[in-house]
Amino acid sequence: MILRIKRLAALAAACLLPGLGAQAAGNPEQIVQSLRFDSRALQHKKPFGAVTAGSEVRFTLQALPGVEQATLVVAQRRLEGNQDLIEYRELARLPMQKQTRRGLEQWSVPYRFGAPAIYGYHFELRIAGRPYVYQNNADPVHWTKEAGSMGLGVAQAQSAQAAQPLRRYRQTVYAADFKVPDWARDTVYYYIFPERFRNGDRRNDPQPGRDRYQDKGVELHANWLDKPFKPGTGDGSDAVYNNDFFGGDLAGIIEKLDYIRSLGANAIYMTPIFRAASNHKYDTADYTQVDPAFGTNADFARLCAEAAKRGIRVIPDTSLNHVGSDSIYFDRFGNFKSGGAFESAKINPASPYAGWFSFDASQAEPDRQFKGWVGVLDLPEINKASPAFRAFAYGNPDSVMKQWLDRGAAGWRMDVAPWVPDDFWRAWRAAIKAHKPDALTIAETWFDASKFFLGDSFDSTMNYIFRNALLDYAAGGDARKLAAQLELMREAYPPQAFYALMNLISSHDQARALHHFGYLDDGDQAKLKVAKQRLRLAMFFQMMYPGAPAIYYGDEVGVAGGDDPYNRATYPWADQGGRPDEALLAEVQRLTAMRHALPVLRHGSLGAPLYLDEHVIVLLRQDGRRWAITATNNAATPQTITLQLPPALAGATFSDALSQEPIQARQGRLQLTVPALFGRVLTWN
């Protein structure tokens, strides 16, 4: 924002030069180029960011003299599915009023937003008799179909814009009573894929020749340190995906709770643990039972109880969008004889689960008689409108969602949230919060998640925008691109959700960070060394930024791996012959300890970057009388910068949070050297 303010100041100063205003008034191109609206600057939009329902927002657009007419156009967005449908319904066209100040014209109008929703807005102008549009910029937003990171926009002739989708600014309006559990912003997650974390009970390992994967066999790795199998690669596996097992289980997680706590994590998020045929367990066979290869329902309760003794919460994961074809609900392979809706590949109208699915009996081939999620026949899609399914999932007093909360779960992470209708999530949230008010609700959403933060569905999301932007930056990308993505979320998300975001770096659905940083798990030690330096930078940023950092199991000791299944490798326990990187582990522990020791990093306010260039991003945080300056540098060499501080810090003596080195500000300025591929946190109170 500071850089943009400087540009505006320079423009205003130029307007005061003799004759320039008159010259510009006769030059439409100069007038168009002078148009300025920055959605993050209070002189253009007040108040900042997301607002509660019923709030009035004032919009002000600046330009050199010569604009003949300016109109604010407000619309309400409809978004469904994985951005499959995006529509805007126009609500208002508001004439803007002109004032002239210091040689600039300011066109302003207030608008009072109604019910919680995502709204869009843009400006239409007339200059020299021609129509123009001032709209959002064209910055791509990771995984998000609508372009534009907000902030400073762009002007375009309406005739040129007509051939392109209109890039509206977006305004989040949320319910005034939207509350997120207070503990969320203090969380550091340890993110576990249970089958690959730790084998604590070999008696429950899946056994070839005994256990089945649908209508096929299973594979069990004899060596814990094997790579996961991938059919067709010549690794000796069979031709079936997701049927190879290592034996990880709940007993293994319980066994390593002290390790998880020593890492600095105070919450465990784990991918599904319910009975299912696959190693990933998203193909649910029975929502009411822990998978036998993972243990028992009593083991889950024991995990939650033992974790609680160590100050650790447990958040499970499941999908309410689809089940497994090999399940008691569908039973395509006849393994359960449970009266499934498609038992032994035949439609069963008498099944108690028949209404959970949509069938087409006119098709002769079984594969065409039902719908698999995104075409995957192993995952029959649930009819989420089914009253019976809704009662089973969350409505009944003993619904599965409530059962697991009663066994100790601290909340839910819900798979593929965008594919489930909004009215389902509204009723689901109401049931969850009525049963356990401080339960945390987390959506799996890869794109801009604003629509889920209106107060009626989710508290948080897996923050893939953060992940992608940070990985690009830590890999050497422009810090200004990182800042644009982060600033979008700071503006678009209500603060209670923004401070609770699950800020991940690696995941079970994407290649691990080390792979992204150039190490291809090929033994190249030079590349591995640099990749670990970049991972250290990313984790530093993760720990000093608002939100809840999520450490994907094994990242903290240098586990590498590309796309699925290699991103789901086992943790390299020393007692299994592994060689965890103890130095990297100690560094991660140091960073989590810094975060826990400094509430300002978890609770402190955040404004626009205090300093920003190609390599360095500096942020200023305040929590009451406590202040922090955070700086990161993705260059291969140290960078020395000079910061202009706010008056309250004009003569402050800061302390480096990691080295305790004192650093003195002088006359409102602070000279700071940021180390290569790392960062600094300076505190003052």
XYZ file of C-alpha atoms in Angstrom:
685
model
C 0.000 0.000 0.000
C 2.889 2.395 0.789
C 4.199 2.144 -2.761
C 0.724 2.865 -4.133
C 0.255 5.841 -1.817
C 3.578 7.252 -3.013
C 2.395 6.983 -6.620
C -0.815 8.799 -5.750
C 1.111 11.509 -3.928
C 3.365 11.965 -6.926
C 0.318 12.232 -9.169
C -1.300 14.795 -6.889
C 1.900 16.843 -6.816
C 2.098 16.740 -10.597
C -1.467 18.031 -10.818
C -0.430 21.185 -8.991
C 2.114 22.111 -11.660
C 0.957 25.116 -13.717
C -1.056 24.161 -16.759
C -1.006 20.392 -16.241
C -4.602 20.194 -15.066
C -5.851 22.143 -18.043
C -3.715 20.092 -20.397
C -5.027 16.829 -18.928
C -8.611 18.069 -19.114
C -8.258 18.159 -22.876
C -6.432 14.836 -23.117
C -8.743 11.837 -22.542
C -5.861 9.363 -22.522
C -4.156 11.162 -19.633
C -7.418 11.271 -17.728
C -7.935 7.547 -18.195
C -4.381 6.820 -17.067
C -4.911 8.966 -13.975
C -7.909 6.950 -12.725
C -7.128 5.405 -9.351
C -9.048 3.128 -7.016
C -7.202 0.956 -4.497
C -9.592 -1.265 -2.556
C -7.077 -1.562 0.293
C -6.505 2.182 0.732
C -8.858 3.925 3.154
C -8.962 7.047 0.990
C -10.600 4.870 -1.700
C -12.676 2.374 0.281
C -13.733 2.676 3.895
C -13.917 0.578 6.004
C -11.224 -1.870 4.958
C -11.920 -5.457 3.949
C -14.806 -7.767 4.752
C -17.741 -6.178 6.593
C -20.749 -7.360 8.557
C -24.238 -7.454 7.074
C -25.886 -4.034 7.007
C -22.590 -2.117 6.889
C -22.169 1.012 4.816
C -19.042 1.236 2.665
C -17.867 4.444 1.013
C -16.179 4.149 -2.384
C -14.000 6.945 -3.760
C -12.348 6.996 -7.166
C -9.706 9.631 -7.997
C -8.763 11.136 -11.352
C -7.462 14.230 -13.052
C -10.195 16.703 -14.040
C -12.233 15.694 -17.057
C -14.346 12.722 -15.980
C -17.896 13.530 -17.048
C -19.756 10.827 -15.133
C -18.922 8.023 -12.706
C -21.173 5.172 -11.540
C -20.636 2.447 -8.951
C -22.197 -0.848 -10.078
C -22.903 -3.441 -7.346
C -23.871 -7.066 -7.978
C -24.337 -10.212 -5.906
C -22.405 -13.350 -6.785
C -23.661 -16.892 -7.184
C -20.941 -19.564 -7.129
C -21.571 -23.297 -7.200
C -19.398 -26.387 -7.261
C -15.718 -26.236 -8.014
C -16.295 -22.809 -9.646
C -18.352 -24.582 -12.317
C -20.930 -21.803 -12.154
C -20.133 -18.149 -11.481
C -22.923 -15.624 -11.998
C -23.536 -12.050 -10.874
C -26.947 -10.462 -10.443
C -26.868 -6.674 -10.637
C -28.306 -4.955 -7.553
C -27.609 -1.260 -7.899
C -26.166 1.451 -10.145
C -25.209 4.436 -8.011
C -24.219 7.827 -9.447
C -21.029 9.070 -7.774
C -20.646 12.664 -6.585
C -17.650 14.806 -7.511
C -15.406 16.919 -5.303
C -12.119 18.569 -6.264
C -9.150 18.491 -3.903
C -5.575 19.535 -4.634
C -6.091 19.298 -8.369
C -7.692 15.863 -8.286
C -11.331 15.012 -8.700
C -12.768 12.588 -6.173
C -15.895 10.701 -7.162
C -17.594 9.160 -4.118
C -20.705 7.269 -3.116
C -21.735 5.141 -0.118
C -23.474 1.792 -0.403
C -25.091 -0.190 2.388
C -24.695 -3.933 1.890
C -27.521 -6.230 2.864
C -27.508 -9.920 3.737
C -24.329 -12.010 4.057
C -23.026 -12.868 0.594
C -20.156 -12.262 -1.792
C -20.795 -9.111 -3.784
C -19.030 -7.739 -6.821
C -18.503 -4.143 -7.840
C -16.865 -2.069 -10.547
C -17.021 1.491 -11.867
C -18.392 2.802 -15.143
C -17.208 6.204 -16.354
C -17.696 8.594 -19.223
C -14.706 10.571 -20.478
C -14.811 12.732 -23.599
C -18.145 11.160 -24.475
C -16.782 7.606 -24.412
C -17.637 4.862 -21.862
C -14.899 3.277 -19.735
C -14.770 0.568 -17.089
C -12.573 0.612 -13.993
C -12.258 -2.950 -12.719
C -10.132 -5.371 -10.732
C -6.601 -6.021 -11.952
C -5.719 -9.112 -13.996
C -3.470 -10.813 -11.427
C -4.016 -14.591 -11.443
C -5.084 -15.988 -8.064
C -3.933 -19.541 -7.361
C -6.575 -22.141 -8.262
C -9.191 -19.354 -8.516
C -11.178 -18.912 -11.708
C -11.886 -15.216 -11.155
C -8.760 -13.184 -11.832
C -7.798 -10.129 -9.814
C -5.960 -9.771 -6.507
C -7.829 -6.521 -5.706
C -5.968 -3.457 -4.486
C -5.107 -1.150 -7.394
C -7.300 -1.744 -10.446
C -7.172 -0.910 -14.141
C -9.208 1.239 -16.516
C -10.268 0.109 -19.969
C -12.494 1.371 -22.756
C -15.838 -0.367 -22.494
C -15.650 -1.435 -26.133
C -12.340 -3.245 -25.474
C -13.579 -4.746 -22.206
C -16.779 -6.121 -23.736
C -14.925 -9.025 -25.361
C -13.543 -10.175 -21.977
C -15.155 -11.272 -18.705
C -15.672 -8.321 -16.394
C -13.210 -8.508 -13.507
C -15.241 -7.294 -10.571
C -13.796 -6.358 -7.234
C -15.239 -8.702 -4.611
C -16.726 -7.687 -1.284
C -17.336 -10.200 1.496
C -20.305 -9.455 3.741
C -20.621 -11.833 6.679
C -22.970 -12.401 9.593
C -22.369 -10.202 12.628
C -22.520 -13.249 14.917
C -19.863 -15.219 12.973
C -17.603 -16.673 15.645
C -14.551 -18.892 15.238
C -13.202 -20.861 18.225
C -10.711 -18.713 20.117
C -8.124 -21.486 20.163
C -7.850 -21.686 16.374
C -5.354 -18.831 15.923
C -2.997 -20.360 18.500
C -2.831 -23.697 16.706
C 0.137 -25.392 15.073
C -1.090 -28.470 13.225
C 0.740 -31.714 12.710
C -0.808 -33.111 9.542
C -0.761 -36.908 9.346
C -1.523 -39.473 6.656
C -2.086 -42.282 9.194
C -1.120 -45.254 7.025
C 2.395 -43.871 6.571
C 3.237 -42.234 9.898
C 3.996 -45.012 12.392
C 3.182 -48.721 12.757
C 2.399 -49.141 16.429
C 0.561 -52.470 16.270
C 1.690 -55.044 13.704
C -1.187 -57.336 14.599
C -3.630 -55.205 12.610
C -1.516 -54.902 9.438
C -3.403 -55.756 6.219
C -2.405 -59.242 5.063
C -2.062 -60.401 1.440
C -4.105 -63.516 0.826
C -6.498 -62.633 3.639
C -7.600 -59.035 3.176
C -9.199 -57.609 0.060
C -9.205 -54.362 -1.851
C -12.662 -54.377 -3.441
C -12.519 -57.614 -5.470
C -8.730 -57.760 -5.598
C -5.852 -58.495 -3.258
C -3.700 -56.180 -1.140
C 0.050 -55.603 -0.955
C 2.059 -55.152 2.249
C 5.515 -53.569 2.193
C 8.026 -55.664 4.101
C 10.331 -52.651 4.429
C 8.973 -49.533 6.180
C 11.326 -47.342 4.124
C 10.121 -48.585 0.720
C 8.722 -46.068 -1.705
C 4.951 -46.296 -2.130
C 3.980 -48.450 -5.087
C 2.798 -46.927 -8.341
C 1.436 -49.332 -10.959
C 3.104 -49.265 -14.340
C 6.456 -47.950 -13.113
C 8.280 -51.252 -12.902
C 8.540 -51.117 -9.107
C 7.269 -54.673 -8.702
C 3.735 -53.768 -7.697
C 0.531 -55.124 -9.142
C -1.696 -53.151 -11.493
C -4.031 -51.848 -8.780
C -3.813 -48.327 -7.331
C -4.131 -47.525 -3.611
C -3.939 -51.134 -2.403
C -0.395 -51.125 -0.963
C 0.028 -50.801 2.793
C 2.806 -50.144 5.302
C 0.855 -50.690 8.518
C 0.607 -47.200 10.010
C -2.150 -46.959 12.618
C -3.616 -45.060 15.559
C -1.383 -46.935 17.984
C 1.591 -45.481 16.125
C 0.258 -41.937 16.513
C -0.370 -42.495 20.228
C 3.162 -43.839 20.578
C 4.567 -40.627 19.085
C 2.413 -38.020 20.827
C 5.377 -36.824 22.893
C 7.348 -36.359 19.683
C 4.495 -34.373 18.136
C 4.305 -32.182 21.220
C 8.087 -31.676 21.228
C 7.805 -30.421 17.670
C 5.602 -27.595 18.909
C 2.339 -28.889 17.462
C -0.797 -28.598 19.573
C -3.288 -30.103 17.120
C -3.316 -33.174 14.923
C -5.155 -33.109 11.635
C -5.305 -36.566 10.112
C -6.752 -37.804 6.846
C -9.661 -40.274 7.145
C -9.472 -43.160 9.589
C -12.874 -44.757 8.962
C -13.188 -48.220 7.497
C -12.342 -48.194 3.791
C -10.710 -50.453 1.209
C -7.910 -48.111 0.142
C -4.794 -46.837 1.866
C -6.080 -43.236 1.725
C -9.540 -44.023 3.212
C -11.499 -41.404 1.284
C -13.584 -44.283 -0.088
C -15.535 -44.671 3.161
C -16.978 -48.128 3.816
C -18.423 -47.436 7.270
C -18.567 -43.991 8.880
C -19.220 -45.515 12.289
C -16.054 -47.626 12.602
C -12.322 -47.009 12.608
C -10.673 -49.092 9.897
C -9.476 -52.400 11.400
C -5.981 -51.759 10.014
C -5.891 -48.524 12.045
C -7.352 -49.936 15.264
C -10.719 -49.580 16.950
C -13.154 -46.882 18.010
C -11.716 -47.240 21.502
C -8.258 -46.502 20.069
C -9.583 -43.235 18.635
C -11.022 -42.251 22.006
C -7.699 -43.173 23.611
C -5.799 -41.097 21.063
C -7.970 -38.040 21.819
C -7.630 -38.540 25.586
C -3.858 -39.020 25.491
C -3.455 -36.087 23.129
C -5.537 -33.870 25.434
C -3.195 -34.673 28.320
C -0.451 -33.069 26.225
C -2.516 -30.069 25.160
C -3.111 -31.487 21.684
C -6.461 -31.464 19.894
C -7.421 -34.052 17.262
C -9.296 -33.129 14.083
C -10.427 -35.978 11.814
C -11.313 -35.806 8.145
C -14.056 -37.328 6.033
C -16.120 -36.812 2.910
C -19.869 -36.330 2.963
C -19.853 -36.035 -0.820
C -19.130 -39.651 -1.741
C -18.545 -43.073 -0.244
C -16.613 -46.094 -1.449
C -18.105 -48.453 -3.982
C -16.939 -51.163 -1.564
C -19.019 -50.011 1.406
C -21.979 -51.086 3.489
C -23.932 -48.252 1.851
C -23.235 -49.209 -1.797
C -21.682 -52.718 -1.660
C -20.904 -53.043 -5.346
C -18.732 -56.116 -4.783
C -21.063 -57.907 -2.388
C -18.429 -57.974 0.352
C -20.755 -56.755 3.090
C -24.158 -58.321 2.311
C -25.531 -55.281 4.108
C -28.410 -54.454 1.824
C -26.321 -51.862 -0.011
C -27.921 -49.676 -2.655
C -25.909 -51.349 -5.453
C -25.301 -54.736 -3.909
C -23.273 -57.041 -6.176
C -23.526 -54.450 -8.973
C -27.346 -54.456 -9.064
C -29.646 -51.590 -8.123
C -31.391 -52.463 -4.858
C -34.515 -50.299 -4.415
C -35.222 -51.986 -1.077
C -31.924 -50.854 0.408
C -32.129 -48.481 3.382
C -29.468 -46.484 1.524
C -31.256 -46.386 -1.843
C -32.160 -42.711 -1.432
C -28.532 -41.802 -0.805
C -27.686 -42.240 -4.490
C -29.076 -41.430 -7.915
C -29.426 -44.385 -10.279
C -30.318 -44.726 -13.948
C -31.944 -48.131 -14.378
C -32.343 -47.572 -18.125
C -28.631 -48.210 -18.636
C -27.587 -51.823 -19.219
C -23.979 -51.500 -18.071
C -23.504 -51.305 -14.281
C -20.832 -48.593 -14.677
C -23.424 -46.329 -16.328
C -26.140 -46.849 -13.745
C -24.657 -44.508 -11.135
C -22.514 -41.410 -10.911
C -19.001 -41.524 -9.548
C -17.571 -38.310 -8.139
C -15.778 -36.500 -11.006
C -16.215 -39.735 -12.954
C -14.344 -41.960 -10.469
C -16.470 -45.088 -10.178
C -14.725 -46.163 -6.972
C -16.375 -43.128 -5.316
C -20.170 -43.158 -5.843
C -21.476 -39.653 -5.309
C -24.025 -39.154 -2.561
C -27.330 -37.397 -3.167
C -26.781 -34.665 -0.580
C -30.458 -33.667 -0.751
C -31.475 -37.032 0.704
C -33.226 -36.398 4.062
C -32.143 -39.853 5.224
C -28.497 -39.130 4.506
C -28.640 -35.722 6.159
C -30.195 -37.241 9.277
C -27.509 -39.938 9.322
C -24.654 -37.482 8.752
C -25.555 -34.672 11.157
C -29.265 -34.460 11.958
C -29.928 -37.363 14.298
C -28.952 -37.132 17.984
C -26.543 -40.017 17.320
C -25.420 -38.841 13.860
C -21.892 -39.823 12.838
C -20.613 -36.252 13.002
C -21.733 -35.988 16.626
C -20.540 -39.484 17.552
C -16.925 -38.674 16.780
C -17.087 -35.306 18.525
C -18.323 -37.197 21.588
C -15.353 -39.558 21.295
C -12.997 -36.596 21.544
C -12.675 -34.948 18.125
C -12.095 -31.168 18.327
C -13.757 -30.444 14.997
C -13.915 -31.581 11.389
C -12.004 -31.082 8.184
C -14.454 -31.755 5.364
C -13.275 -33.154 2.059
C -14.205 -31.615 -1.327
C -16.408 -28.975 0.301
C -17.231 -27.102 -2.959
C -19.060 -30.137 -4.369
C -21.536 -30.147 -1.482
C -24.482 -27.680 -1.687
C -24.387 -24.579 0.487
C -27.682 -25.393 2.214
C -26.187 -28.708 3.345
C -23.246 -26.928 4.969
C -25.527 -24.405 6.635
C -27.567 -27.126 8.315
C -24.429 -29.141 9.059
C -22.701 -26.207 10.758
C -25.760 -25.457 12.874
C -25.843 -29.077 14.063
C -22.093 -29.209 14.788
C -22.012 -25.900 16.692
C -25.153 -26.763 18.684
C -23.562 -30.026 19.747
C -20.069 -28.672 20.442
C -19.829 -24.871 20.200
C -16.013 -24.719 20.167
C -15.654 -27.361 17.425
C -13.579 -26.054 14.526
C -14.947 -26.516 11.000
C -12.396 -26.616 8.153
C -13.197 -26.819 4.446
C -11.031 -28.348 1.786
C -11.116 -25.476 -0.692
C -8.263 -24.801 -3.085
C -9.533 -21.494 -4.478
C -10.607 -18.198 -2.882
C -12.718 -19.501 0.016
C -14.609 -16.275 0.809
C -18.020 -17.851 0.183
C -17.432 -20.282 3.051
C -16.716 -17.485 5.550
C -20.107 -15.808 5.724
C -20.778 -17.219 9.181
C -23.016 -20.066 8.061
C -20.673 -22.896 7.053
C -16.946 -23.004 7.876
C -14.480 -21.369 10.231
C -11.346 -22.090 8.213
C -9.969 -23.713 5.080
C -6.883 -25.546 3.945
C -5.095 -22.504 2.586
C -3.820 -23.598 -0.809
C -3.501 -20.000 -2.009
C -1.022 -19.426 0.828
C 0.768 -22.688 0.011
C 1.230 -22.005 -3.684
C 2.210 -18.372 -3.254
C 4.683 -19.110 -0.474
C 6.293 -22.044 -2.297
C 6.745 -19.896 -5.394
C 8.345 -17.158 -3.305
C 10.618 -19.500 -1.354
C 11.687 -21.040 -4.674
C 12.917 -17.603 -5.783
C 9.777 -15.941 -7.109
C 8.997 -12.242 -6.823
C 7.978 -11.210 -3.293
C 5.488 -8.762 -4.775
C 3.491 -11.651 -6.235
C 3.414 -13.326 -2.825
C 2.234 -10.086 -1.247
C -0.604 -9.709 -3.781
C -1.970 -13.161 -2.944
C -1.710 -12.635 0.808
C -3.234 -9.179 0.645
C -6.177 -10.573 -1.319
C -6.991 -12.894 1.590
C -6.425 -10.216 4.217
C -8.974 -8.079 2.387
C -11.487 -10.742 1.360
C -11.660 -12.925 4.484
C -13.286 -11.885 7.761
C -10.508 -11.431 10.342
C -11.726 -14.267 12.560
C -11.379 -16.678 9.617
C -8.139 -15.111 8.327
C -6.413 -15.711 11.675
C -7.649 -19.335 11.746
C -6.604 -20.413 8.227
C -4.775 -23.739 8.005
C -1.583 -22.467 6.391
C -0.001 -25.523 4.856
C 3.161 -25.994 2.779
C 2.957 -29.670 1.798
C -0.057 -31.961 1.539
C -1.111 -35.487 0.661
C -2.633 -34.154 -2.578
C 0.355 -32.205 -3.902
C 4.082 -32.809 -4.259
C 6.028 -32.127 -1.078
C 7.842 -28.833 -0.609
C 11.320 -30.262 -1.188
C 10.165 -31.545 -4.572
C 8.809 -28.104 -5.418
C 12.187 -26.640 -4.467
C 14.030 -28.832 -6.956
C 14.980 -31.988 -5.072
C 13.614 -34.970 -7.009
C 14.408 -37.637 -4.435
C 17.331 -38.765 -6.581
C 20.161 -38.421 -4.075
C 21.512 -35.151 -5.464
C 22.916 -33.714 -2.232
C 23.652 -30.260 -3.650
C 20.029 -29.816 -4.729
C 18.810 -31.268 -1.442
C 20.861 -28.774 0.555
C 19.403 -25.796 -1.305
C 15.891 -27.267 -1.181
C 16.131 -27.585 2.603
C 17.281 -23.956 2.875
C 14.211 -22.932 0.896
C 11.996 -25.139 3.048
C 13.456 -23.460 6.131
C 12.558 -20.059 4.657
C 9.005 -21.204 3.887
C 8.532 -22.576 7.393
C 9.917 -19.377 8.910
C 7.315 -17.385 6.976
C 4.623 -19.886 7.957
C 5.437 -19.484 11.661
C 5.492 -15.694 11.730
C 2.344 -15.096 9.625
C -1.271 -14.942 10.910
C -3.157 -18.214 10.704
C -2.448 -21.739 11.911
C 0.715 -23.331 10.455
C 0.354 -26.954 9.343
C 3.426 -29.207 9.268
C 2.923 -32.195 6.977
C 4.402 -35.224 8.722
C 8.037 -35.754 7.783
C 8.638 -32.326 6.256
C 10.354 -31.404 9.518
C 13.011 -34.114 8.963
C 13.474 -33.740 5.214
C 11.020 -36.231 3.729
C 10.782 -35.652 -0.015
C 8.436 -36.929 -2.696
C 6.657 -35.828 -5.843
C 3.038 -36.262 -6.817
C 0.777 -38.974 -5.395
C 1.720 -41.572 -4.231
C 5.271 -40.368 -3.503
C 4.077 -37.441 -1.387
C 2.655 -40.108 0.966
C 5.978 -41.712 1.876
C 6.610 -43.088 5.343
C 8.197 -41.141 8.169
C 11.879 -42.240 8.379
C 11.971 -43.405 11.994
C 15.491 -44.220 13.140
C 14.370 -47.468 14.750
C 13.102 -48.575 11.342
C 16.400 -47.781 9.628
C 15.509 -44.234 8.636
C 17.765 -41.203 8.809
C 15.687 -38.186 9.859
C 17.443 -34.840 9.478
C 17.902 -33.935 13.146
C 19.363 -30.512 12.364
C 16.310 -29.562 10.310
C 14.073 -30.913 13.054
C 15.831 -28.751 15.654
C 15.356 -25.702 13.431
C 11.635 -26.382 13.041
C 11.339 -26.769 16.816
C 13.105 -23.430 17.225
C 10.641 -21.754 14.876
C 7.528 -23.222 16.512
C 8.905 -22.212 19.920
C 9.323 -18.648 18.633
C 5.698 -18.609 17.490
C 4.392 -19.914 20.813
C 6.576 -17.479 22.779
C 5.313 -14.398 20.900
C 1.535 -13.872 21.019
C 1.971 -10.906 18.687
C 2.743 -13.375 15.866
C -0.536 -15.195 16.450
C -2.837 -12.349 17.477
C -1.208 -9.157 16.244
C -2.838 -6.870 13.708
C -1.543 -6.933 10.151
C -1.513 -4.108 7.657
C -0.097 -3.708 4.168
C 3.613 -4.566 3.828
C 5.879 -2.066 5.553
C 8.482 -2.733 2.870
C 8.340 -4.735 -0.354
C 10.731 -5.370 -3.202
C 11.639 -8.285 -5.454
C 13.176 -10.363 -2.643
C 12.173 -8.880 0.706
C 8.799 -8.552 2.357
C 8.514 -6.783 5.724
C 5.363 -6.859 7.826
C 4.434 -4.870 10.920
C 2.392 -6.513 13.677
C 0.828 -4.989 16.811
C -0.867 -6.685 19.757
C -1.695 -4.069 22.385
C 1.645 -2.603 23.518
C 3.639 -5.339 21.803
C 5.043 -4.840 18.320
C 6.852 -7.115 15.905
C 8.601 -6.517 12.603
C 8.932 -9.620 10.452
C 11.170 -9.756 7.392
C 11.998 -12.514 4.915
C 14.487 -12.613 2.055
C 14.436 -15.179 -0.762
C 17.665 -13.963 -2.368
C 20.876 -16.009 -2.217
C 22.629 -13.045 -0.598
C 21.790 -10.939 2.485
C 19.731 -7.819 1.805
C 20.094 -4.568 3.761
C 17.083 -2.290 3.774
C 15.952 0.863 5.567
C 12.479 1.009 7.067
C 10.406 4.094 7.796
C 8.651 3.369 11.085
C 5.399 4.715 12.516
C 5.796 7.454 15.163
C 5.192 5.052 18.065
C 8.399 3.205 17.126
C 10.550 6.195 16.238
C 13.224 5.519 18.874
C 12.484 1.910 19.776
C 15.176 -0.633 20.598
C 14.102 -3.920 19.060
C 15.232 -7.412 20.021
C 15.823 -10.160 17.466
C 13.530 -13.018 18.521
C 16.009 -15.728 17.524
C 19.409 -14.175 18.354
C 18.323 -11.632 21.011
C 20.513 -9.053 19.248
C 19.365 -5.480 20.023
C 18.642 -3.190 17.060
C 18.087 0.548 17.573
C 15.740 2.709 15.516
C 16.931 6.258 14.964
C 14.698 9.189 14.088
C 11.943 6.912 12.877
C 14.191 4.822 10.636
C 15.547 1.313 11.080
C 18.344 -0.233 9.062
C 17.962 -3.973 8.846
C 19.982 -6.764 7.229
C 17.910 -9.821 6.336
C 19.945 -13.035 5.916
C 19.940 -14.986 2.673
C 17.084 -17.480 2.269
C 15.746 -16.762 5.727
C 14.236 -14.007 7.838
C 14.132 -12.098 11.081
C 11.556 -11.259 13.718
C 12.176 -8.104 15.752
C 10.066 -7.387 18.811
C 9.450 -4.334 20.999
C 7.138 -3.569 23.890
